[in-house]
Short mmCIF file of C-alpha atoms in Angstrom, two decimals:
data_model
loop_
_atom_site.label_atom_id
_atom_site.label_comp_id
_atom_site.label_asym_id
_atom_site.label_seq_id
_atom_site.Cartn_x
_atom_site.Cartn_y
_atom_site.Cartn_z
CA VAL T 1 11.51 -45.94 -20.66
CA PRO T 2 10.64 -46.99 -24.34
CA VAL T 3 7.07 -49.48 -23.75
CA LEU T 4 6.37 -51.15 -26.82
CA LEU T 5 2.18 -51.39 -26.67
CA ALA T 6 -0.28 -53.93 -28.36
CA GLN T 7 -3.57 -53.16 -28.23
CA ALA T 8 -7.03 -54.27 -29.98
CA GLY T 9 -7.27 -53.24 -33.58
CA GLN T 10 -3.73 -51.13 -34.22
CA LYS T 11 0.10 -51.56 -34.67
CA PRO T 12 2.44 -52.49 -31.81
CA TYR T 13 3.65 -49.22 -31.25
CA MET T 14 6.12 -47.34 -29.31
CA THR T 15 5.35 -44.80 -26.42
CA PRO T 16 7.30 -43.00 -23.47
CA GLY T 17 6.79 -44.91 -20.52
CA ARG T 18 8.99 -44.18 -16.34
CA ALA T 19 9.44 -47.03 -15.12
CA GLN T 20 10.24 -47.66 -11.09
CA ILE T 21 11.74 -50.86 -9.80
CA PHE T 22 12.08 -52.28 -5.96
CA VAL T 23 13.80 -55.55 -4.61
CA SER T 24 13.92 -55.43 -0.79
CA LEU T 25 17.05 -56.20 1.61
CA GLU T 26 16.60 -58.82 3.71
CA ASN T 27 20.53 -59.62 4.38
CA THR T 28 21.45 -58.01 6.99
CA GLU T 29 25.50 -58.31 6.17
CA SER T 30 24.59 -56.23 2.48
CA ARG T 31 25.44 -52.31 2.34
CA GLY T 32 22.98 -52.46 -0.78
CA ILE T 33 21.29 -53.86 -3.46
CA HIS T 34 22.44 -54.13 -6.81
CA MET T 35 20.94 -51.04 -8.74
CA SER T 36 22.77 -51.62 -11.99
CA ARG T 37 21.78 -54.93 -12.29
CA LEU T 38 18.23 -53.93 -12.00
CA PHE T 39 18.13 -51.20 -14.81
CA LYS T 40 19.97 -53.99 -16.73
CA GLU T 41 17.77 -56.69 -16.89
CA LEU T 42 14.61 -53.66 -17.16
CA GLN T 43 15.55 -52.87 -20.38
CA GLU T 44 16.81 -56.20 -21.60
CA SER T 45 13.08 -57.33 -20.73
CA LEU T 46 11.40 -53.81 -22.31
CA SER T 47 13.75 -54.46 -25.84
CA HIS T 48 12.52 -57.34 -26.22
CA GLY T 49 8.81 -57.85 -25.58
CA VAL T 50 5.06 -56.09 -25.41
CA LEU T 51 4.28 -54.73 -22.47
CA SER T 52 2.42 -57.35 -20.77
CA PHE T 53 2.25 -58.81 -17.34
CA THR T 54 3.68 -61.81 -19.12
CA LEU T 55 7.23 -59.63 -19.57
CA LEU T 56 6.73 -58.23 -15.92
CA LYS T 57 6.69 -61.91 -14.30
CA GLU T 58 9.23 -62.77 -15.96
CA THR T 59 11.55 -59.62 -15.25
CA LEU T 60 10.72 -59.66 -11.54
CA SER T 61 12.13 -63.39 -12.09
CA LYS T 62 15.22 -62.44 -13.42
CA PHE T 63 15.10 -59.60 -10.74
CA LEU T 64 15.28 -62.38 -7.72
CA GLN T 65 17.64 -64.29 -9.51
CA THR T 66 20.09 -61.23 -9.71
CA HIS T 67 19.60 -60.92 -6.05
CA GLU T 68 20.01 -64.58 -4.74
CA GLY T 69 20.74 -64.06 -1.31
CA LEU T 70 19.67 -60.55 -0.42
CA SER T 71 16.18 -60.09 -1.79
CA GLN T 72 13.00 -61.88 -1.32
CA LYS T 73 10.14 -59.78 -2.50
CA ALA T 74 10.54 -57.79 -6.49
CA LYS T 75 8.57 -55.19 -7.55
CA ILE T 76 8.47 -53.11 -11.44
CA GLU T 77 5.68 -50.37 -11.77
CA ILE T 78 5.35 -49.11 -15.60
CA GLU T 79 3.32 -45.91 -16.10
CA PHE T 80 3.24 -44.72 -19.39
CA GLN T 81 -0.31 -42.65 -21.69
CA ALA T 82 -2.19 -45.36 -24.13
CA MET T 83 -3.96 -44.43 -27.05
CA ILE T 84 -7.03 -45.63 -27.80
CA GLN T 85 -9.44 -44.66 -30.53
CA ARG T 86 -12.63 -43.58 -29.91
CA ARG T 87 -15.64 -43.57 -32.41
CA ALA T 88 -18.14 -40.39 -32.06
CA LEU T 89 -21.49 -40.61 -30.30
CA LYS T 90 -23.65 -39.82 -33.96
CA SER T 91 -21.50 -38.83 -36.29
CA ASP T 92 -19.33 -40.75 -38.72
CA ASN T 93 -16.15 -39.54 -37.01
CA GLN T 94 -13.80 -40.82 -34.86
CA GLY T 95 -10.87 -39.19 -32.91
CA TRP T 96 -7.40 -40.61 -30.53
CA ARG T 97 -7.88 -40.24 -26.78
CA THR T 98 -5.51 -40.77 -24.08
CA TYR T 99 -5.86 -42.69 -21.19
CA PRO T 100 -2.66 -42.80 -17.92
CA VAL T 101 -1.78 -45.80 -17.03
CA LYS T 102 0.23 -47.34 -14.37
CA ILE T 103 0.76 -51.38 -14.47
CA SER T 104 2.55 -53.17 -12.00
CA ALA T 105 3.20 -56.51 -10.75
CA PHE T 106 4.23 -58.07 -7.17
CA GLN T 107 6.37 -61.10 -6.74
CA GLU T 108 7.51 -62.39 -3.62
CA ARG T 109 9.87 -65.67 -3.79
CA GLY T 110 7.97 -68.97 -3.37
CA HIS T 111 4.81 -67.45 -3.76
CA GLU T 112 2.59 -66.24 -7.16
CA ALA T 113 3.18 -62.77 -8.71
CA ARG T 114 0.20 -60.60 -8.13
CA PHE T 115 -0.64 -58.15 -11.09
CA TYR T 116 -2.00 -54.66 -10.53
CA LEU T 117 -3.54 -52.03 -13.31
CA GLU T 118 -4.46 -48.30 -12.57
CA THR T 119 -6.29 -45.47 -14.73
CA LEU T 120 -7.99 -42.20 -14.71
CA VAL T 121 -10.94 -42.06 -17.30
CA THR T 122 -12.50 -38.09 -17.62
CA TYR T 123 -15.99 -38.40 -17.70
CA SER T 124 -19.09 -35.85 -17.70
CA SER T 125 -21.43 -35.76 -14.66
CA THR T 126 -24.63 -33.95 -14.09
CA CYS T 127 -26.08 -33.08 -10.98
CA PRO T 128 -29.66 -35.00 -9.85
CA ALA T 129 -30.33 -32.41 -6.96
CA SER T 130 -29.36 -29.57 -9.60
CA ALA T 131 -31.60 -31.14 -12.29
CA ALA T 132 -34.91 -31.67 -10.34
CA LEU T 133 -34.58 -27.68 -8.45
CA ALA T 134 -34.16 -26.47 -12.50
CA ARG T 135 -36.98 -28.85 -13.74
CA GLN T 136 -39.10 -27.28 -11.14
CA LEU T 137 -38.12 -23.60 -12.64
CA ILE T 138 -39.23 -25.03 -15.98
CA GLN T 139 -42.64 -26.20 -14.49
CA GLU T 140 -42.89 -22.70 -12.02
CA ASN T 141 -42.05 -20.47 -15.77
CA PHE T 142 -44.58 -23.07 -17.85
CA LYS T 143 -47.62 -22.36 -15.74
CA GLN T 144 -46.78 -18.59 -15.23
CA ASN T 145 -46.96 -18.67 -19.38
CA PHE T 146 -49.92 -20.45 -19.75
CA ARG T 147 -52.32 -20.86 -16.43
CA GLN T 148 -54.58 -18.23 -18.50
CA LYS T 149 -55.00 -19.95 -21.80
CA ASP T 150 -56.35 -22.35 -23.73
CA LEU T 151 -53.43 -25.15 -24.78
CA ASP T 152 -52.12 -24.71 -28.50
CA PHE T 153 -49.92 -27.61 -28.81
CA LYS T 154 -47.64 -25.42 -31.54
CA GLU T 155 -47.65 -22.71 -29.32
CA ILE T 156 -46.67 -24.70 -26.69
CA TYR T 157 -44.14 -26.93 -28.76
CA ASP T 158 -42.43 -23.61 -29.37
CA PHE T 159 -42.25 -21.79 -26.74
CA MET T 160 -40.56 -25.31 -24.83
CA GLY T 161 -37.77 -24.59 -27.64
CA SER T 162 -37.24 -21.67 -26.46
CA THR T 163 -34.99 -20.04 -23.54
CA ASP T 164 -38.02 -18.68 -22.39
CA GLY T 165 -38.59 -21.61 -21.85
CA ILE T 166 -36.79 -23.93 -20.41
CA ASN T 167 -35.05 -21.12 -18.57
CA ALA T 168 -33.30 -22.94 -16.27
CA THR T 169 -30.06 -26.02 -16.74
CA PRO T 170 -28.49 -27.86 -14.12
CA HIS T 171 -25.11 -27.62 -13.30
CA ALA T 172 -22.29 -30.29 -14.41
CA GLN T 173 -18.51 -30.93 -14.72
CA ARG T 174 -15.94 -32.50 -16.02
CA SER T 175 -15.84 -35.31 -13.60
CA GLU T 176 -12.41 -38.10 -12.39
CA ALA T 177 -12.57 -41.66 -12.02
CA ARG T 178 -9.35 -43.30 -10.94
CA VAL T 179 -9.37 -47.17 -10.41
CA LYS T 180 -7.26 -49.81 -9.62
CA ILE T 181 -7.40 -53.25 -9.81
CA GLU T 182 -5.78 -56.53 -8.80
CA VAL T 183 -6.64 -59.27 -11.39
CA SER T 184 -5.99 -63.16 -11.24
CA GLU T 185 -5.54 -63.34 -15.36
CA THR T 186 -2.66 -61.83 -17.42
CA SER T 187 -4.83 -61.45 -20.18
CA PHE T 188 -6.89 -58.69 -18.41
CA GLY T 189 -5.39 -55.87 -20.41
CA PHE T 190 -5.62 -52.23 -19.82
CA GLU T 191 -8.64 -51.65 -22.45
CA LYS T 192 -10.81 -53.40 -20.97
CA LEU T 193 -10.66 -51.99 -17.85
CA ILE T 194 -10.94 -48.24 -19.60
CA ASP T 195 -13.89 -49.39 -21.59
CA LEU T 196 -15.20 -50.99 -18.88
CA ILE T 197 -15.11 -48.23 -16.86
CA GLU T 198 -16.83 -46.00 -19.72
CA ALA T 199 -19.79 -48.44 -20.36
CA VAL T 200 -20.79 -47.86 -16.87
CA LEU T 201 -20.46 -43.89 -16.33
CA GLN T 202 -22.04 -43.65 -19.62
CA THR T 203 -20.68 -39.96 -20.38
CA PRO T 204 -17.05 -40.38 -20.99
CA VAL T 205 -15.70 -37.02 -22.67
CA GLN T 206 -15.24 -36.86 -26.28
CA THR T 207 -13.07 -36.41 -29.38
CA VAL T 208 -14.74 -35.05 -32.74
CA VAL T 209 -18.00 -34.06 -31.81
CA LYS T 210 -20.21 -32.46 -34.76
CA ARG T 211 -23.66 -31.15 -33.75
CA GLU T 212 -25.66 -34.88 -34.00
CA ASP T 213 -22.73 -36.13 -31.27
CA GLU T 214 -22.99 -32.81 -28.60
CA GLN T 215 -27.03 -33.23 -28.68
CA GLU T 216 -26.58 -37.04 -28.04
CA PHE T 217 -24.09 -36.91 -25.13
CA ALA T 218 -26.77 -33.67 -23.76
CA LEU T 219 -29.52 -36.80 -24.09
CA ARG T 220 -27.03 -39.12 -22.04
CA ASN T 221 -25.70 -36.91 -19.31
CA GLY T 222 -30.21 -36.12 -18.72
CA GLN T 223 -30.46 -40.04 -18.69
CA ASN T 224 -27.35 -40.46 -16.58
CA LEU T 225 -27.09 -38.22 -14.05
CA MET T 226 -25.39 -38.17 -10.72
CA PHE T 227 -24.09 -37.47 -7.03
CA CYS T 228 -19.65 -38.68 -6.73
CA GLU T 229 -21.54 -41.47 -4.77
CA ASP T 230 -23.58 -43.15 -7.55
CA ALA T 231 -20.52 -43.13 -9.90
CA ALA T 232 -18.69 -44.73 -7.33
CA ARG T 233 -21.27 -47.64 -6.70
CA ARG T 234 -22.10 -47.88 -10.54
CA ILE T 235 -18.60 -48.46 -10.52
CA GLN T 236 -18.43 -51.25 -7.72
CA VAL T 237 -21.41 -53.17 -8.99
CA GLN T 238 -19.74 -53.67 -12.26
CA LEU T 239 -15.95 -54.71 -10.95
CA MET T 240 -17.76 -57.02 -8.69
CA LYS T 241 -18.96 -58.97 -11.25
CA GLU T 242 -15.66 -59.69 -12.26
CA ALA T 243 -14.21 -62.50 -11.86
CA ALA T 244 -10.93 -61.78 -12.81
CA VAL T 245 -11.05 -59.07 -10.32
CA LEU T 246 -9.68 -59.76 -7.18
CA ASP T 247 -9.76 -56.44 -5.58
CA PHE T 248 -10.17 -52.91 -5.92
CA VAL T 249 -10.33 -49.76 -4.53
CA ALA T 250 -11.49 -46.41 -6.86
CA GLU T 251 -12.27 -42.97 -6.29
CA LEU T 252 -14.75 -40.87 -8.35
CA ARG T 253 -14.41 -36.87 -7.95
CA HIS T 254 -16.51 -34.46 -9.75
CA LEU T 255 -14.96 -31.12 -10.60
CA GLU T 256 -17.68 -29.21 -9.37
CA SER T 257 -18.77 -25.87 -10.77
CA LEU T 258 -21.29 -24.67 -8.18
CA HIS T 259 -18.99 -25.02 -5.02
CA PRO T 260 -15.37 -24.24 -4.99
CA HIS T 261 -13.75 -27.41 -3.53
CA ASP T 262 -14.54 -30.80 -5.62
CA ALA T 263 -16.97 -33.38 -4.55
CA VAL T 264 -14.91 -36.77 -3.56
CA SER T 265 -16.09 -40.30 -3.22
CA TRP T 266 -14.35 -43.76 -2.58
CA VAL T 267 -14.92 -47.47 -3.16
CA SER T 268 -13.00 -50.69 -2.40
CA ARG T 269 -13.92 -54.76 -2.00
CA GLY T 270 -12.73 -54.09 1.30
CA ARG T 271 -9.44 -56.92 0.81
CA GLU T 272 -6.47 -55.60 0.97
CA LEU T 273 -6.36 -52.43 -1.97
CA LYS T 274 -7.50 -49.39 0.50
CA GLY T 275 -5.38 -46.61 -1.52
CA PHE T 276 -3.42 -45.83 -4.76
#
């Protein structure tokens, strides 16, 4: 389905989306639901407004109205790729990133609607254990080269800037943070969730990269050594601070460069959300 998105600093734009719509069937006398009514209501809603929780809530109400006497519950999920412009870390450049997003809502007659956001953020993770082992090798290498010498600043400076001086590097890998939240405020958008995740992890993958940007990225990786468990704790701590986040679940997946398997950590608030 075509989805109209509105994001900060951008004109509303149309993007392809994928929708799933559901209604319950409590009426045992009826053989089925009215699928065409659901499809028509969805098309009508999406063609007349920007995608939002408010729009989904109105659409769910229409679903239940068209299924009076048949259905007590309705649900809608819409998936799409959000485009967000990101600035380079140091240089005066910027580029576009795409993020998979799922926005969903659930309504039961006589109850308030419930709203959910889900996204996946790609970032870089450097292994703390590997970094410690690399530092140990660099120390031993330095000792072997300078133990019998009078220390000279320039010689040491040149040595530490050479491949002979830095003879080991830790392993790092592309990693993924998949996060789903239940929100109480219809104004809590997917951009805010994505920004929150990237800010707390500190090492999101980049768009345009010049030498100064790559150097800054290397510094950030060195200052944010993370096991997948560390990344999960960061996400948990930050989401617990957000008053509008009622519930959450997150999967942190490090696509290991050392192992032939991934390292994965899960964290949740411990309420209803247990999976995706």
